[in-house]
XYZ file of C-alpha atoms in Angstrom:
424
model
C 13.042 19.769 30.289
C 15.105 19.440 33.356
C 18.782 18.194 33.218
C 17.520 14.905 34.752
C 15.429 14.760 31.474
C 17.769 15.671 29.318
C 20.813 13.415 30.257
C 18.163 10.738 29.702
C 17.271 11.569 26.912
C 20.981 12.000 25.430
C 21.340 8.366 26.489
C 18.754 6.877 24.580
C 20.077 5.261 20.601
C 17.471 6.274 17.687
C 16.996 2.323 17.656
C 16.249 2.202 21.449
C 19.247 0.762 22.691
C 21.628 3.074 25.166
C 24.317 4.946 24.155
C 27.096 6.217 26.146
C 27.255 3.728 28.764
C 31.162 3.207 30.660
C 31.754 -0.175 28.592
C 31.214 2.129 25.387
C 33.020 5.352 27.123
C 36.170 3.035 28.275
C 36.384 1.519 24.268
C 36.431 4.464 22.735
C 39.060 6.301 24.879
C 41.098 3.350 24.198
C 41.248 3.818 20.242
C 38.587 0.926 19.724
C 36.431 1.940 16.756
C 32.881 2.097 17.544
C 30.443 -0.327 15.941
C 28.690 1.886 13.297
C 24.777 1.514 12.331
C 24.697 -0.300 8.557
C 21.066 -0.793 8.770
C 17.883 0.597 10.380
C 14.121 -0.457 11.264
C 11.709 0.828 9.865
C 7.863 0.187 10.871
C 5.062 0.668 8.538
C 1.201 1.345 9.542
C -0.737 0.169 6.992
C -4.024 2.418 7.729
C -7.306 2.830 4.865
C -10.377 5.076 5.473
C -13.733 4.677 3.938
C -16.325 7.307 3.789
C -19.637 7.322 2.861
C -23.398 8.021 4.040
C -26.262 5.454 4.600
C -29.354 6.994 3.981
C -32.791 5.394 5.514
C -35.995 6.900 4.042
C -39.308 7.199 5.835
C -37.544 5.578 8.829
C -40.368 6.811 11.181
C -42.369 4.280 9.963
C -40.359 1.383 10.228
C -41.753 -0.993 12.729
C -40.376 -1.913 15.974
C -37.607 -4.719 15.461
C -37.069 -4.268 12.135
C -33.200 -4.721 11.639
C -31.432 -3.420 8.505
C -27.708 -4.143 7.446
C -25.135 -1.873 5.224
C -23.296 -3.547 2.224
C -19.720 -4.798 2.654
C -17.300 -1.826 3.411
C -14.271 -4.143 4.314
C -12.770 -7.358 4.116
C -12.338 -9.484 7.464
C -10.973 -12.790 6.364
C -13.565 -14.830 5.109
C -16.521 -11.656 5.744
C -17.106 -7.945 5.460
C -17.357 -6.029 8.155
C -21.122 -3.628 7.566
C -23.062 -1.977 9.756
C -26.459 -2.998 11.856
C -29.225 -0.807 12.788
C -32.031 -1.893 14.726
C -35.019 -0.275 14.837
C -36.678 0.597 18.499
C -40.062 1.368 19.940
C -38.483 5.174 20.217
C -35.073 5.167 18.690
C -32.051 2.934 17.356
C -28.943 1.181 17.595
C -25.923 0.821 15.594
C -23.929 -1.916 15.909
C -20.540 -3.121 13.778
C -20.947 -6.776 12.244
C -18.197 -9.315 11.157
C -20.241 -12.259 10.314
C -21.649 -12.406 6.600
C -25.656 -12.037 7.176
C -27.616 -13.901 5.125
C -29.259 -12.677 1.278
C -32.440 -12.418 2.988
C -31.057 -9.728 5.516
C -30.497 -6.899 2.524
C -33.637 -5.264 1.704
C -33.088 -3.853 -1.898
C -34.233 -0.196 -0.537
C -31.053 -0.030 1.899
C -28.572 1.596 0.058
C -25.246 3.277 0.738
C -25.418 7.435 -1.028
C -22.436 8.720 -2.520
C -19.951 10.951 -0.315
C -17.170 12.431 -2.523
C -18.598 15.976 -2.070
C -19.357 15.927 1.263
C -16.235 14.863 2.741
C -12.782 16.244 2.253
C -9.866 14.066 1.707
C -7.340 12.784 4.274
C -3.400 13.055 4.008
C -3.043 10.146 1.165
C 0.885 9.865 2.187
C -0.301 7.671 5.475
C -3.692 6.869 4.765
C -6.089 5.107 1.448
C -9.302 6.332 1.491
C -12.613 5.297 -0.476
C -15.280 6.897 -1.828
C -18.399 4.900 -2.897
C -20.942 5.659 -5.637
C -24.067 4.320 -5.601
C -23.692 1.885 -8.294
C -20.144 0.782 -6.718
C -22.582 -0.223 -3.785
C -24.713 -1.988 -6.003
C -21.331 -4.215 -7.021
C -20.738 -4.613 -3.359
C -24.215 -5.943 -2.001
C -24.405 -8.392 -4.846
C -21.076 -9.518 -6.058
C -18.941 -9.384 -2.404
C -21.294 -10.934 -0.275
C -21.617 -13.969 -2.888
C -18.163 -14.562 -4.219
C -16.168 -13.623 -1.302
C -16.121 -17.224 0.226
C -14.772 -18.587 -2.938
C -11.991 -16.280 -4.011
C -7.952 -16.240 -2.963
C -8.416 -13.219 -0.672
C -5.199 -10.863 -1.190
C -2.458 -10.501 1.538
C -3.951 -7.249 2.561
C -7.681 -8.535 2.819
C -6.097 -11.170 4.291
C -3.737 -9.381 7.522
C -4.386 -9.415 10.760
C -6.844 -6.190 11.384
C -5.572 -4.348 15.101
C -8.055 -1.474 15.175
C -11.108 -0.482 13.510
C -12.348 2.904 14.472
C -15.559 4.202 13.688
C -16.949 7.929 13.588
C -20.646 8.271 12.897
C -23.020 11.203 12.682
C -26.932 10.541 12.863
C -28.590 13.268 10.879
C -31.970 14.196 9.815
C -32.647 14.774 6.193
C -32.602 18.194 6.546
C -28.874 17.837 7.839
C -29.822 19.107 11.869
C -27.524 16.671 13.805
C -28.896 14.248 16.385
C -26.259 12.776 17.462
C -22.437 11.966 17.216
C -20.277 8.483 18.037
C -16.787 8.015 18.261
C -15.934 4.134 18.582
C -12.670 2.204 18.465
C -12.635 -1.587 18.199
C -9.306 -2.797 19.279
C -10.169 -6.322 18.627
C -12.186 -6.572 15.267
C -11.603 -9.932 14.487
C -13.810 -11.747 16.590
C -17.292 -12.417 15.007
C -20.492 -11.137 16.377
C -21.955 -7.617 16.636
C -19.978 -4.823 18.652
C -22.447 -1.516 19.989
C -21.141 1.681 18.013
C -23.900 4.278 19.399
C -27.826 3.975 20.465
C -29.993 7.010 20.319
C -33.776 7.365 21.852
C -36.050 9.655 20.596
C -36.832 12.194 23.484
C -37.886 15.583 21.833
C -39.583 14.086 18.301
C -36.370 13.637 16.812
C -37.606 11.446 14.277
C -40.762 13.658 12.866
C -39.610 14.038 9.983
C -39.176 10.740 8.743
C -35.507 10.005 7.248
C -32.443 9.279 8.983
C -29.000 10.164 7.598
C -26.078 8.560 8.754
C -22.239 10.015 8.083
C -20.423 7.628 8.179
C -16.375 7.229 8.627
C -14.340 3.758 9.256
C -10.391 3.818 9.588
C -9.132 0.332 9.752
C -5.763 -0.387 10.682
C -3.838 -3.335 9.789
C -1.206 -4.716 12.380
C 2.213 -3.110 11.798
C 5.079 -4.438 9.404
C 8.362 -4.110 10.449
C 11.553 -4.240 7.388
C 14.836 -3.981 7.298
C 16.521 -1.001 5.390
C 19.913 -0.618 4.828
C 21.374 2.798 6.392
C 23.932 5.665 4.829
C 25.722 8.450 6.944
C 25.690 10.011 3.145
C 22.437 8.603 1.274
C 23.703 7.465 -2.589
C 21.241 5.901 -5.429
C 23.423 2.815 -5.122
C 21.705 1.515 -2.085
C 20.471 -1.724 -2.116
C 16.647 -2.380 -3.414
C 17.582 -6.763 -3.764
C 14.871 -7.526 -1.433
C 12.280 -6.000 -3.461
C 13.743 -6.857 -6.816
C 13.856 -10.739 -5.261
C 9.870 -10.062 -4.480
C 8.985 -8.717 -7.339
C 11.013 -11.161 -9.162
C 9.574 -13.675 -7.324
C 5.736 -12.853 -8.154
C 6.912 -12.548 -11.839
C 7.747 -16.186 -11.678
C 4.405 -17.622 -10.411
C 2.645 -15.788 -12.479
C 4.531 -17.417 -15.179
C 4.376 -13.431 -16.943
C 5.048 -13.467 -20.613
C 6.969 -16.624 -20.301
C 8.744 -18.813 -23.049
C 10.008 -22.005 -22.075
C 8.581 -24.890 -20.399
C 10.446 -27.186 -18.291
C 9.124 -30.796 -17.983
C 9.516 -33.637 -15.607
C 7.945 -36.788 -16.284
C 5.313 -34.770 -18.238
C 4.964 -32.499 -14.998
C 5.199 -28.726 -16.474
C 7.302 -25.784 -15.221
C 6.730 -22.656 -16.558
C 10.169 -19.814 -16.788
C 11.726 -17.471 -18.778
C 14.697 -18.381 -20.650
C 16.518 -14.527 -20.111
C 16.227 -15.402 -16.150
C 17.582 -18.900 -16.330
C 20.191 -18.052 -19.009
C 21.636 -14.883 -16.403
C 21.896 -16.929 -14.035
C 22.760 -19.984 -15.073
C 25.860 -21.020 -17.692
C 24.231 -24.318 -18.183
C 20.836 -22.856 -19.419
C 22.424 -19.790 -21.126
C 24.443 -22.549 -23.371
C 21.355 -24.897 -23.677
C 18.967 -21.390 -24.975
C 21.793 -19.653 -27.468
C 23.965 -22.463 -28.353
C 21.713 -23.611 -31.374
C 20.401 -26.716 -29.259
C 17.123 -28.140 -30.131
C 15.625 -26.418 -26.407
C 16.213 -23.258 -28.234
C 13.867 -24.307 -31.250
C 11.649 -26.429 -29.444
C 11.186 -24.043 -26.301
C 10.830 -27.202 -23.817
C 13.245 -29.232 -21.601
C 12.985 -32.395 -20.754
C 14.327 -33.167 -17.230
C 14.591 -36.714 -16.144
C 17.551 -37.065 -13.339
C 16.153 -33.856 -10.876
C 12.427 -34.362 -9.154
C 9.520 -31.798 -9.785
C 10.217 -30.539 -5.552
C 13.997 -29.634 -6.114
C 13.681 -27.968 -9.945
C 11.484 -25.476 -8.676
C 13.411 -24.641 -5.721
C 16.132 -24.348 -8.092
C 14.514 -22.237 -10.395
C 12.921 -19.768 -7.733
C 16.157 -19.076 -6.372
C 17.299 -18.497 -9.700
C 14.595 -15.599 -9.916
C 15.001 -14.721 -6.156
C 18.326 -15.674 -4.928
C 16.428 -17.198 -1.814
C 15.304 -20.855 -0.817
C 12.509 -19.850 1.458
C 11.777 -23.403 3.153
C 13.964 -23.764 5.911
C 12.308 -27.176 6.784
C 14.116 -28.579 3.414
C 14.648 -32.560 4.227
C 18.033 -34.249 4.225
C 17.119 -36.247 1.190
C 15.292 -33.040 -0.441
C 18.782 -30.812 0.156
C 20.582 -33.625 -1.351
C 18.116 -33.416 -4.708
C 18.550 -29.622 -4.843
C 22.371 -29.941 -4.299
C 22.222 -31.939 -7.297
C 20.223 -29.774 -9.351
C 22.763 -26.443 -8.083
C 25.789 -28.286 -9.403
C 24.491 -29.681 -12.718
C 22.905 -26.346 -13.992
C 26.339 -24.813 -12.202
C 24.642 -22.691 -9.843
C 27.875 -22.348 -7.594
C 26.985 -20.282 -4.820
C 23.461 -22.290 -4.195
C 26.039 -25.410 -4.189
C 27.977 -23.807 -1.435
C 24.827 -23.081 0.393
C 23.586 -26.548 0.376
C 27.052 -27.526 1.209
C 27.114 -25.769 4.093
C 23.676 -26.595 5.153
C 24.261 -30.383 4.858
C 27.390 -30.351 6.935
C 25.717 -28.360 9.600
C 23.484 -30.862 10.377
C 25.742 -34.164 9.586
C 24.830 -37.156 11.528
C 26.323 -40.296 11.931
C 23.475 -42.127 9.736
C 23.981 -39.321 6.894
C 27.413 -38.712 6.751
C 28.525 -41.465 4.262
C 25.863 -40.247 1.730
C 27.315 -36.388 2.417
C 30.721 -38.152 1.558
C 29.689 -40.234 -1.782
C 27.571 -37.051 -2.622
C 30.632 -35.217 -2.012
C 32.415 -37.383 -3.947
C 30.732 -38.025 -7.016
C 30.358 -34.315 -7.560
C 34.060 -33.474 -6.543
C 33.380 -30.848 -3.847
C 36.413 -30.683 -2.128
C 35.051 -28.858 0.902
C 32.324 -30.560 1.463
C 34.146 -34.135 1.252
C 36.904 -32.460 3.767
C 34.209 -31.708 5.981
C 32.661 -35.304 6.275
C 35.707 -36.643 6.456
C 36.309 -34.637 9.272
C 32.732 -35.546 10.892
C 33.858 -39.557 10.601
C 37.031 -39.182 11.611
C 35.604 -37.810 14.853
C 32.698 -40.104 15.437
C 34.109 -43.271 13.529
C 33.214 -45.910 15.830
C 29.522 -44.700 15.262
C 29.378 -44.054 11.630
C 31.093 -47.342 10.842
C 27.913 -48.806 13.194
C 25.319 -47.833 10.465
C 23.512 -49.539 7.616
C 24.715 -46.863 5.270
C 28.501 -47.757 6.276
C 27.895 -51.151 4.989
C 26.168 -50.288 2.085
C 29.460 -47.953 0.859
C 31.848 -50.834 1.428
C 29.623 -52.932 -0.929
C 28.945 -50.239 -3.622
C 32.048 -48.156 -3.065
C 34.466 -49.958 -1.856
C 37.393 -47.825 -2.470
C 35.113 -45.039 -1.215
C 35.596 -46.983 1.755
C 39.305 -47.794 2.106
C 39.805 -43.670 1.542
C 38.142 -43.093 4.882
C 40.230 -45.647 7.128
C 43.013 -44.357 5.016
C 42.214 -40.953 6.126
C 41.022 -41.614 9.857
C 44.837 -43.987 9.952
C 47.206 -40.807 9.068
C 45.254 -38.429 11.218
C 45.414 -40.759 14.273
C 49.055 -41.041 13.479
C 49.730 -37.733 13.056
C 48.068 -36.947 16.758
């Protein structure tokens, strides 16, 4: 490396932004501290490999034409990707298939052989790998190709696929190789057949009948990309919440071992009272207070819709709200629910997000919310918001409606927006 090289490389961060530049230089010689790293990226390459042979008996005397598919070896959305072979006057050609062939297309004969002994294992620390036996492939050819359509397919099954990369070996059954193909498929997600390797029969290849393919398919899902938080001196105390919240999070819709059922209007919602009673003083009092909840092991819920309880109760298990397309009138229902089961910092949070997004036509139902609930900081804040855009606020329908149902509600506002314009 030449010093050239080197300086540039000593400028280049671990994340890939520059360090060293003058504004950094000229900071640091002044006594400024240095923003320090307190997290890092880190990118993971989901990869699986399958191995296995496809073995085609007395293929010499297949006729010209004839087309013959593999079982399932992996899930593509909806499909499996499998292999095609069609047969030539003098030779074959392999192709990789996406679409799901019809029944008709699987002749019983065409069978997948077991590999474990043949092939040696890859490093299992970045890769999965699969081994078939012939009875697995048996499961495969009838069971995957007819339930497939109709099942949830799992996130995995379900990912984006970047590359598929094939690496097949046409053999005889004597093992004398023929020929070898190396084939990646940047794009497998498209449907219809992609070439892998053809080979044409030009010293008897095929005398002695069988046909032996080795067969080896690395698929590789598109990259994730997480957060992790980051340690000059790595401790055990460093913080796992976003998996907890996950795997909390699965363990409430799966409704796991749980004991209590929450109703609305007959409507059930399945929990578990150790989860709600940690994290909420409401519920804790309602499930060891001797109240008939704890005997009965149902709540009745009549002032809180179905839509906000179980945001309520997934952030209980999470300590997320995951819709950030929450309605005004939705946000209002869950900051109901947060301060009646006293879940204070959800409160704040809907606070907040309220007020960020005040408008003239919402901000005297922020204010009686506000109110009613005696939220100091969120009633300061509305205040504020009228105060600044009174002559529009006082323009709207829901204006009128306060001075008719709260009256004094009212008079506190022009009270409020009077001393402030005096005090200017």
């Amino acid at each position: 490396m030449n010093a050239d090289d080197a300086s540039q490389s000593a400028d280049m961060s671990p994340l890939g932004g520059r360090k060293g530049t003058p504004e950094c230089e000229e900071e640091s010689e002044k006594g400024v501290p240095l923003d320090t790293v307190d997290f890092i990226l880190v990118t993971n390459i989901p990869a699986k490999t399958y191995r296995f042979k496809w073995i085609l008996p007395q293929f010499s005397l297949l006729s010209t034409g004839t087309v013959l598919f593999s079982t399932g070896i992996h899930p593509l959305g909806s499909a499996w990707c499998r292999l095609k072979l069609v047969k030539y006057e003098a030779g074959f050609g392999l192709f990789h298939v996406n679409k799901l062939p019809s029944r008709q297309s699987y002749p019983e004969k065409n069978k997948m052989l077991p590999a474990t002994n043949i092939f040696r294992q890859t490093n299992r620390e970045c890769e999965e790998e699969e081994f078939y036996d012939e009875k697995q492939i048996d499961n495969i050819s009838t069971v995957k190709k007819e339930k497939v359509e109709d099942r949830e397919l799992s996130p995995v099954e379900n990912a984006i696929h970047s590359q598929l990369e094939y690496l097949v070996t046409a053999k005889d059954i004597n093992g004398k190789e023929w020929a070898r193909w190396s084939v990646i498929l940047p794009n497998p997600n498209t449907d219809g057949d992609t070439i892998i390797g053809k080979l044409f029969n030009t010293s008897n290849n095929f005398s002695s009948g069988s046909l032996v393919l080795d067969c080896c398919l690395k698929v590789t899902m598109t990259p994730t990309t997480e957060e992790q938080s980051f340690s000059d001196n790595p401790t055990l105390s460093c913080q796992g919440w976003k998996n907890l919240s996950r795997d909390l999070k699965t363990f409430y819709q799966n409704a796991l071992n749980s004991d209590v059922t929450l109703l609305v209007r007959s409507d059930p919602l399945r929990a578990h009272k150790s989860i709600l009673s940690a994290r909420s003083p409401v519920f804790k009092k309602m499930f060891h207070h001797g109240m008939q909840e704890c005997d009965r092991n149902t709540v009745d819920i009549t002032d809180v819709p179905m839509d906000a309880l179980r945001r309520l109760v997934e952030y209980l298990y999470t300590g997320v709200i995951e819709d950030a397309s929450i309605g005004f009138q939705d946000l209002c229902d869950l900051y109901y629910a947060a301060d009646k089961y006293e879940v204070a910092d959800l409160r704040i949070k809907c606070g907040n997000t309220l007020l960020s997004s005040v408008a003239a036509d919402t901000a005297m139902q922020i204010l009686q919310l506000a109110d009613s609930h005696s939220d100091r900081d969120l009633k300061s804040g509305a205040l504020e918001f009228i105060r600044l855009n009174l002559e529009s606020v006082t323009s709207t329908d829901a204006w009128e409606s306060c001075t008719k149902s709260a009256p004094n509600l009212a008079a506190q506002v022009l009270n409020f927006c009077a001393k402030e314009h005096s005090a200017n």
